[in-house]
Amino acid sequence: MLRSIVANCGDPVLADRLDQSISGATDIAALTRRARHAVTTESDLDEERTRRRQLADLVSATRGRSLPGGQAGGEAAAGSTRLPMSAGTSLAPDHWFPPARSPWHRRRRRLSRRQGVLGLVIVLVLLGAVWTAPRMWSELRRGWDTVLNPVKTEEQNQIRPVSPPPPEPVGDQPAPAPNTVGTAPAPVEVGAPGSAGPITLVTATPANGECRAGGSCVIRVDVHLDPATSVGAVTWALTVYDRCSGQVRTNGDVSQPVQSGTHQVYGIGRTDLPPGTALAVAAITSAPATAASEPLLVPSENAVC
């Protein structure tokens, strides 16, 4: 195969020399060595020596070292010219060499367990901050608006002014003795349930002592609401019942604004009671739904007609 390759090259001298070199080869190693020796000429060896010498000179010049005398003589014999190094090209002393950096420092070290735990904690804190930021911002805005723009309490709990109670008589008047002679008064029919719609309960209680027939009665009305519903205002009125004659008298309406989410609103009302032995007062709402309180009996016991 080697003879065929050399013959195709068209160099009879190389073919003859290669034929003489490989004729006595017995194995692949000997054949390779003889073939390499046959194709290598003296000029090739001289070129390889020259290249190696030039590479050595280049390395020595780069490191700033002086060349050996033998190499310098060889370069003079070969006719090569070497440029002298300028004294002003480097500020480093002659015996200084640039440090060779260890490849270990170029590697990226693995994070320690402490650094990994610290990084995980930082990530969790950032995620928590992102999760709670909208809620914190809304709460902050609510607090800021509450401080800068407080809602006027007069608009929330508007109570109509009432006249002061009448003065009590100066002289000592004996209380009327309970009359056991007569008929029992009829029950009070208010005509409205105790709860309706967003109204869960309505109560009416005396606000200034016990109410008496023929006098003025100040009553506190409490309206309990469902906080889940939105109610703009609550309207109620005091109704007076004569349990003996069946007469009914209704006072004017009282309206109170309701803030969203409120559980309860209250107001104070005043009504004049007619003379009678068995009266009752109830608070009846008309908005947002119709509901009534338990009747407040006047007197509270031993009433007869």
Short mmCIF file of N, CA, C and O in Angstrom, two decimals, residues 153-234:
data_model
loop_
_atom_site.label_atom_id
_atom_site.label_comp_id
_atom_site.label_asym_id
_atom_site.label_seq_id
_atom_site.Cartn_x
_atom_site.Cartn_y
_atom_site.Cartn_z
N THR A 153 -69.04 62.55 63.04
CA THR A 153 -69.94 61.71 63.85
C THR A 153 -71.37 62.23 63.83
O THR A 153 -72.32 61.48 64.05
N GLU A 154 -71.56 63.54 63.59
CA GLU A 154 -72.92 64.06 63.57
C GLU A 154 -73.72 63.47 62.42
O GLU A 154 -74.93 63.29 62.52
N GLU A 155 -73.05 63.16 61.32
CA GLU A 155 -73.76 62.59 60.19
C GLU A 155 -74.02 61.11 60.40
O GLU A 155 -74.95 60.56 59.85
N GLN A 156 -73.17 60.44 61.16
CA GLN A 156 -73.37 59.00 61.37
C GLN A 156 -74.50 58.75 62.36
O GLN A 156 -75.40 57.96 62.11
N ASN A 157 -74.43 59.36 63.50
CA ASN A 157 -75.43 59.17 64.55
C ASN A 157 -76.17 60.49 64.77
O ASN A 157 -75.84 61.26 65.67
N GLN A 158 -77.09 60.76 63.89
CA GLN A 158 -77.85 61.99 63.99
C GLN A 158 -79.02 61.78 64.94
O GLN A 158 -79.85 60.89 64.73
N ILE A 159 -79.09 62.55 65.98
CA ILE A 159 -80.15 62.44 66.98
C ILE A 159 -80.89 63.77 67.04
O ILE A 159 -80.28 64.84 67.18
N ARG A 160 -82.16 63.68 66.94
CA ARG A 160 -82.95 64.90 66.99
C ARG A 160 -82.98 65.45 68.42
O ARG A 160 -83.08 64.69 69.39
N PRO A 161 -82.87 66.76 68.54
CA PRO A 161 -82.91 67.32 69.90
C PRO A 161 -84.27 67.13 70.53
O PRO A 161 -85.31 67.17 69.87
N VAL A 162 -84.29 66.90 71.82
CA VAL A 162 -85.52 66.70 72.58
C VAL A 162 -85.57 67.74 73.68
O VAL A 162 -84.55 68.27 74.13
N SER A 163 -86.76 68.04 74.09
CA SER A 163 -86.94 69.01 75.16
C SER A 163 -86.61 68.38 76.51
O SER A 163 -86.75 67.16 76.68
N PRO A 164 -86.15 69.14 77.45
CA PRO A 164 -85.87 68.58 78.77
C PRO A 164 -87.14 68.07 79.43
O PRO A 164 -88.25 68.55 79.13
N PRO A 165 -87.03 67.13 80.31
CA PRO A 165 -88.23 66.60 80.98
C PRO A 165 -88.88 67.67 81.85
O PRO A 165 -88.22 68.58 82.35
N PRO A 166 -90.17 67.58 82.01
CA PRO A 166 -90.87 68.58 82.83
C PRO A 166 -90.44 68.48 84.28
O PRO A 166 -90.08 67.42 84.77
N PRO A 167 -90.47 69.59 84.98
CA PRO A 167 -90.10 69.54 86.40
C PRO A 167 -91.10 68.74 87.21
O PRO A 167 -92.31 68.73 86.93
N GLU A 168 -90.59 68.07 88.21
CA GLU A 168 -91.45 67.29 89.07
C GLU A 168 -92.23 68.22 90.01
O GLU A 168 -91.75 69.31 90.36
N PRO A 169 -93.40 67.81 90.39
CA PRO A 169 -94.21 68.66 91.28
C PRO A 169 -93.52 68.88 92.60
O PRO A 169 -92.82 68.02 93.12
N VAL A 170 -93.74 70.10 93.14
CA VAL A 170 -93.09 70.47 94.39
C VAL A 170 -93.73 69.76 95.57
O VAL A 170 -93.06 69.20 96.44
N GLY A 171 -95.02 69.77 95.60
CA GLY A 171 -95.71 69.16 96.73
C GLY A 171 -95.69 67.65 96.66
O GLY A 171 -95.54 67.05 95.59
N ASP A 172 -95.83 67.02 97.77
CA ASP A 172 -95.90 65.56 97.83
C ASP A 172 -97.31 65.13 97.49
O ASP A 172 -98.29 65.51 98.16
N GLN A 173 -97.42 64.38 96.42
CA GLN A 173 -98.70 63.86 96.00
C GLN A 173 -98.69 62.36 96.20
O GLN A 173 -97.79 61.69 95.71
N PRO A 174 -99.67 61.86 96.85
CA PRO A 174 -99.69 60.41 97.07
C PRO A 174 -99.94 59.67 95.77
O PRO A 174 -100.70 60.12 94.92
N ALA A 175 -99.25 58.58 95.59
CA ALA A 175 -99.45 57.76 94.40
C ALA A 175 -100.80 57.11 94.45
O ALA A 175 -101.26 56.69 95.52
N PRO A 176 -101.47 57.02 93.31
CA PRO A 176 -102.79 56.40 93.31
C PRO A 176 -102.69 54.93 93.68
O PRO A 176 -101.79 54.23 93.25
N ALA A 177 -103.60 54.53 94.50
CA ALA A 177 -103.61 53.12 94.92
C ALA A 177 -104.03 52.26 93.76
O ALA A 177 -104.84 52.65 92.91
N PRO A 178 -103.45 51.09 93.65
CA PRO A 178 -103.82 50.20 92.56
C PRO A 178 -105.30 49.85 92.63
O PRO A 178 -105.81 49.48 93.70
N ASN A 179 -105.93 50.02 91.50
CA ASN A 179 -107.37 49.72 91.42
C ASN A 179 -107.55 48.27 91.02
O ASN A 179 -107.17 47.87 89.93
N THR A 180 -108.10 47.57 91.91
CA THR A 180 -108.32 46.15 91.63
C THR A 180 -109.71 45.90 91.06
O THR A 180 -110.04 44.77 90.71
N VAL A 181 -110.49 46.97 90.97
CA VAL A 181 -111.85 46.81 90.44
C VAL A 181 -111.83 47.25 88.99
O VAL A 181 -111.40 48.35 88.65
N GLY A 182 -112.23 46.42 88.09
CA GLY A 182 -112.27 46.75 86.68
C GLY A 182 -111.92 45.53 85.85
O GLY A 182 -111.74 44.41 86.35
N THR A 183 -111.80 45.76 84.54
CA THR A 183 -111.49 44.68 83.61
C THR A 183 -110.03 44.75 83.21
O THR A 183 -109.40 45.81 83.22
N ALA A 184 -109.49 43.63 82.83
CA ALA A 184 -108.10 43.57 82.36
C ALA A 184 -107.99 44.22 80.99
O ALA A 184 -108.87 44.05 80.13
N PRO A 185 -106.92 45.01 80.76
CA PRO A 185 -106.78 45.67 79.45
C PRO A 185 -106.49 44.66 78.34
O PRO A 185 -105.97 43.56 78.57
N ALA A 186 -106.81 45.07 77.14
CA ALA A 186 -106.60 44.19 75.99
C ALA A 186 -105.11 44.13 75.64
O ALA A 186 -104.36 45.08 75.90
N PRO A 187 -104.65 43.02 75.05
CA PRO A 187 -103.24 42.94 74.62
C PRO A 187 -102.95 43.92 73.49
O PRO A 187 -103.85 44.32 72.74
N VAL A 188 -101.69 44.29 73.37
CA VAL A 188 -101.27 45.26 72.36
C VAL A 188 -100.96 44.52 71.06
O VAL A 188 -100.17 43.57 71.04
N GLU A 189 -101.56 44.98 69.97
CA GLU A 189 -101.30 44.44 68.65
C GLU A 189 -100.52 45.49 67.85
O GLU A 189 -101.08 46.48 67.38
N VAL A 190 -99.20 45.28 67.72
CA VAL A 190 -98.39 46.27 67.01
C VAL A 190 -98.45 46.08 65.50
O VAL A 190 -98.15 47.01 64.74
N GLY A 191 -98.83 44.90 65.04
CA GLY A 191 -99.00 44.67 63.61
C GLY A 191 -97.71 44.56 62.81
O GLY A 191 -97.72 44.79 61.60
N ALA A 192 -96.59 44.23 63.47
CA ALA A 192 -95.31 44.08 62.77
C ALA A 192 -94.49 43.02 63.50
O ALA A 192 -94.59 42.89 64.73
N PRO A 193 -93.66 42.27 62.77
CA PRO A 193 -92.84 41.24 63.43
C PRO A 193 -91.68 41.87 64.21
O PRO A 193 -91.36 43.05 64.06
N GLY A 194 -91.04 41.05 65.03
CA GLY A 194 -89.90 41.53 65.79
C GLY A 194 -88.64 41.71 64.96
O GLY A 194 -87.73 42.45 65.37
N SER A 195 -88.53 41.06 63.82
CA SER A 195 -87.37 41.19 62.93
C SER A 195 -87.85 41.01 61.50
O SER A 195 -88.76 40.22 61.23
N ALA A 196 -87.19 41.73 60.60
CA ALA A 196 -87.54 41.66 59.17
C ALA A 196 -86.39 42.18 58.36
O ALA A 196 -85.80 43.22 58.69
N GLY A 197 -86.06 41.48 57.28
CA GLY A 197 -84.99 41.91 56.38
C GLY A 197 -83.67 42.01 57.11
O GLY A 197 -83.27 41.12 57.87
N PRO A 198 -82.93 43.12 56.93
CA PRO A 198 -81.65 43.28 57.63
C PRO A 198 -81.80 43.62 59.11
O PRO A 198 -80.82 43.63 59.85
N ILE A 199 -83.04 43.91 59.58
CA ILE A 199 -83.27 44.24 60.98
C ILE A 199 -83.46 42.95 61.75
O ILE A 199 -84.36 42.14 61.45
N THR A 200 -82.63 42.74 62.76
CA THR A 200 -82.70 41.52 63.56
C THR A 200 -83.43 41.72 64.88
O THR A 200 -83.98 40.76 65.43
N LEU A 201 -83.46 42.94 65.41
CA LEU A 201 -84.12 43.18 66.69
C LEU A 201 -84.35 44.68 66.86
O LEU A 201 -83.50 45.48 66.47
N VAL A 202 -85.50 45.02 67.49
CA VAL A 202 -85.82 46.41 67.83
C VAL A 202 -86.25 46.44 69.29
O VAL A 202 -87.10 45.63 69.73
N THR A 203 -85.65 47.34 70.08
CA THR A 203 -85.99 47.46 71.49
C THR A 203 -86.32 48.91 71.81
O THR A 203 -85.79 49.84 71.20
N ALA A 204 -87.24 49.10 72.81
CA ALA A 204 -87.64 50.43 73.28
C ALA A 204 -87.58 50.40 74.80
O ALA A 204 -88.29 49.61 75.44
N THR A 205 -86.73 51.27 75.39
CA THR A 205 -86.54 51.32 76.84
C THR A 205 -86.63 52.76 77.31
O THR A 205 -86.25 53.69 76.57
N PRO A 206 -87.14 53.02 78.55
CA PRO A 206 -87.20 54.39 79.07
C PRO A 206 -85.80 54.96 79.22
O PRO A 206 -84.88 54.30 79.71
N ALA A 207 -85.62 56.22 78.79
CA ALA A 207 -84.32 56.86 78.85
C ALA A 207 -84.21 57.81 80.02
O ALA A 207 -83.10 58.26 80.34
N ASN A 208 -85.31 58.13 80.67
CA ASN A 208 -85.26 59.10 81.78
C ASN A 208 -86.27 58.70 82.85
O ASN A 208 -87.26 59.38 83.10
N GLY A 209 -86.00 57.57 83.47
CA GLY A 209 -86.91 57.10 84.51
C GLY A 209 -88.15 56.43 83.94
O GLY A 209 -88.25 56.13 82.74
N GLU A 210 -89.12 56.18 84.79
CA GLU A 210 -90.34 55.48 84.39
C GLU A 210 -91.34 56.47 83.78
O GLU A 210 -91.48 57.60 84.25
N CYS A 211 -91.95 56.01 82.70
CA CYS A 211 -92.94 56.84 82.04
C CYS A 211 -94.28 56.74 82.79
O CYS A 211 -94.66 55.67 83.31
N ARG A 212 -95.02 57.87 82.79
CA ARG A 212 -96.31 57.94 83.47
C ARG A 212 -97.35 58.51 82.52
O ARG A 212 -97.04 59.32 81.64
N ALA A 213 -98.60 58.06 82.73
CA ALA A 213 -99.70 58.55 81.89
C ALA A 213 -99.93 60.03 82.15
O ALA A 213 -99.82 60.51 83.29
N GLY A 214 -100.25 60.75 81.10
CA GLY A 214 -100.49 62.17 81.20
C GLY A 214 -99.24 63.02 81.22
O GLY A 214 -99.32 64.24 81.38
N GLY A 215 -98.06 62.42 81.03
CA GLY A 215 -96.82 63.17 81.04
C GLY A 215 -95.98 62.89 79.81
O GLY A 215 -96.38 62.21 78.86
N SER A 216 -94.77 63.42 79.83
CA SER A 216 -93.85 63.23 78.70
C SER A 216 -92.98 62.00 78.98
O SER A 216 -92.53 61.78 80.11
N CYS A 217 -92.74 61.23 77.94
CA CYS A 217 -91.96 59.99 78.06
C CYS A 217 -90.81 60.03 77.05
O CYS A 217 -91.03 60.21 75.85
N VAL A 218 -89.57 59.89 77.59
CA VAL A 218 -88.37 59.86 76.74
C VAL A 218 -87.93 58.41 76.60
O VAL A 218 -87.68 57.73 77.61
N ILE A 219 -87.82 57.93 75.38
CA ILE A 219 -87.57 56.52 75.11
C ILE A 219 -86.34 56.39 74.21
O ILE A 219 -86.18 57.16 73.25
N ARG A 220 -85.49 55.43 74.54
CA ARG A 220 -84.35 55.09 73.69
C ARG A 220 -84.73 53.91 72.81
O ARG A 220 -85.20 52.88 73.31
N VAL A 221 -84.48 54.05 71.52
CA VAL A 221 -84.80 53.00 70.54
C VAL A 221 -83.49 52.45 69.98
O VAL A 221 -82.67 53.22 69.45
N ASP A 222 -83.28 51.14 70.09
CA ASP A 222 -82.11 50.45 69.54
C ASP A 222 -82.56 49.56 68.40
O ASP A 222 -83.49 48.75 68.57
N VAL A 223 -81.89 49.69 67.26
CA VAL A 223 -82.19 48.87 66.08
C VAL A 223 -80.94 48.05 65.78
O VAL A 223 -79.88 48.62 65.46
N HIS A 224 -81.03 46.74 65.89
CA HIS A 224 -79.92 45.83 65.59
C HIS A 224 -80.02 45.39 64.13
O HIS A 224 -81.09 45.01 63.66
N LEU A 225 -78.85 45.42 63.43
CA LEU A 225 -78.81 45.15 61.99
C LEU A 225 -77.86 44.02 61.69
O LEU A 225 -76.96 43.70 62.48
N ASP A 226 -78.07 43.42 60.52
CA ASP A 226 -77.15 42.41 60.01
C ASP A 226 -75.98 43.12 59.34
O ASP A 226 -76.17 43.83 58.34
N PRO A 227 -74.72 42.98 59.84
CA PRO A 227 -73.60 43.73 59.26
C PRO A 227 -73.25 43.30 57.85
O PRO A 227 -72.53 44.02 57.15
N ALA A 228 -73.73 42.14 57.41
CA ALA A 228 -73.39 41.69 56.06
C ALA A 228 -74.17 42.43 54.98
O ALA A 228 -73.77 42.40 53.81
N THR A 229 -75.27 43.08 55.36
CA THR A 229 -76.07 43.81 54.39
C THR A 229 -75.73 45.29 54.41
O THR A 229 -75.24 45.81 55.41
N SER A 230 -76.01 45.95 53.32
CA SER A 230 -75.73 47.38 53.19
C SER A 230 -77.04 48.15 53.39
O SER A 230 -77.99 48.00 52.61
N VAL A 231 -77.10 48.95 54.47
CA VAL A 231 -78.30 49.72 54.80
C VAL A 231 -77.90 51.19 54.82
O VAL A 231 -76.96 51.58 55.53
N GLY A 232 -78.62 52.01 54.07
CA GLY A 232 -78.28 53.42 54.03
C GLY A 232 -78.77 54.19 55.24
O GLY A 232 -78.05 55.01 55.80
N ALA A 233 -79.99 53.90 55.67
CA ALA A 233 -80.57 54.63 56.80
C ALA A 233 -81.67 53.78 57.42
O ALA A 233 -82.23 52.87 56.79
N VAL A 234 -81.98 54.10 58.68
CA VAL A 234 -83.04 53.42 59.42
C VAL A 234 -84.06 54.48 59.84
O VAL A 234 -83.70 55.53 60.40
#
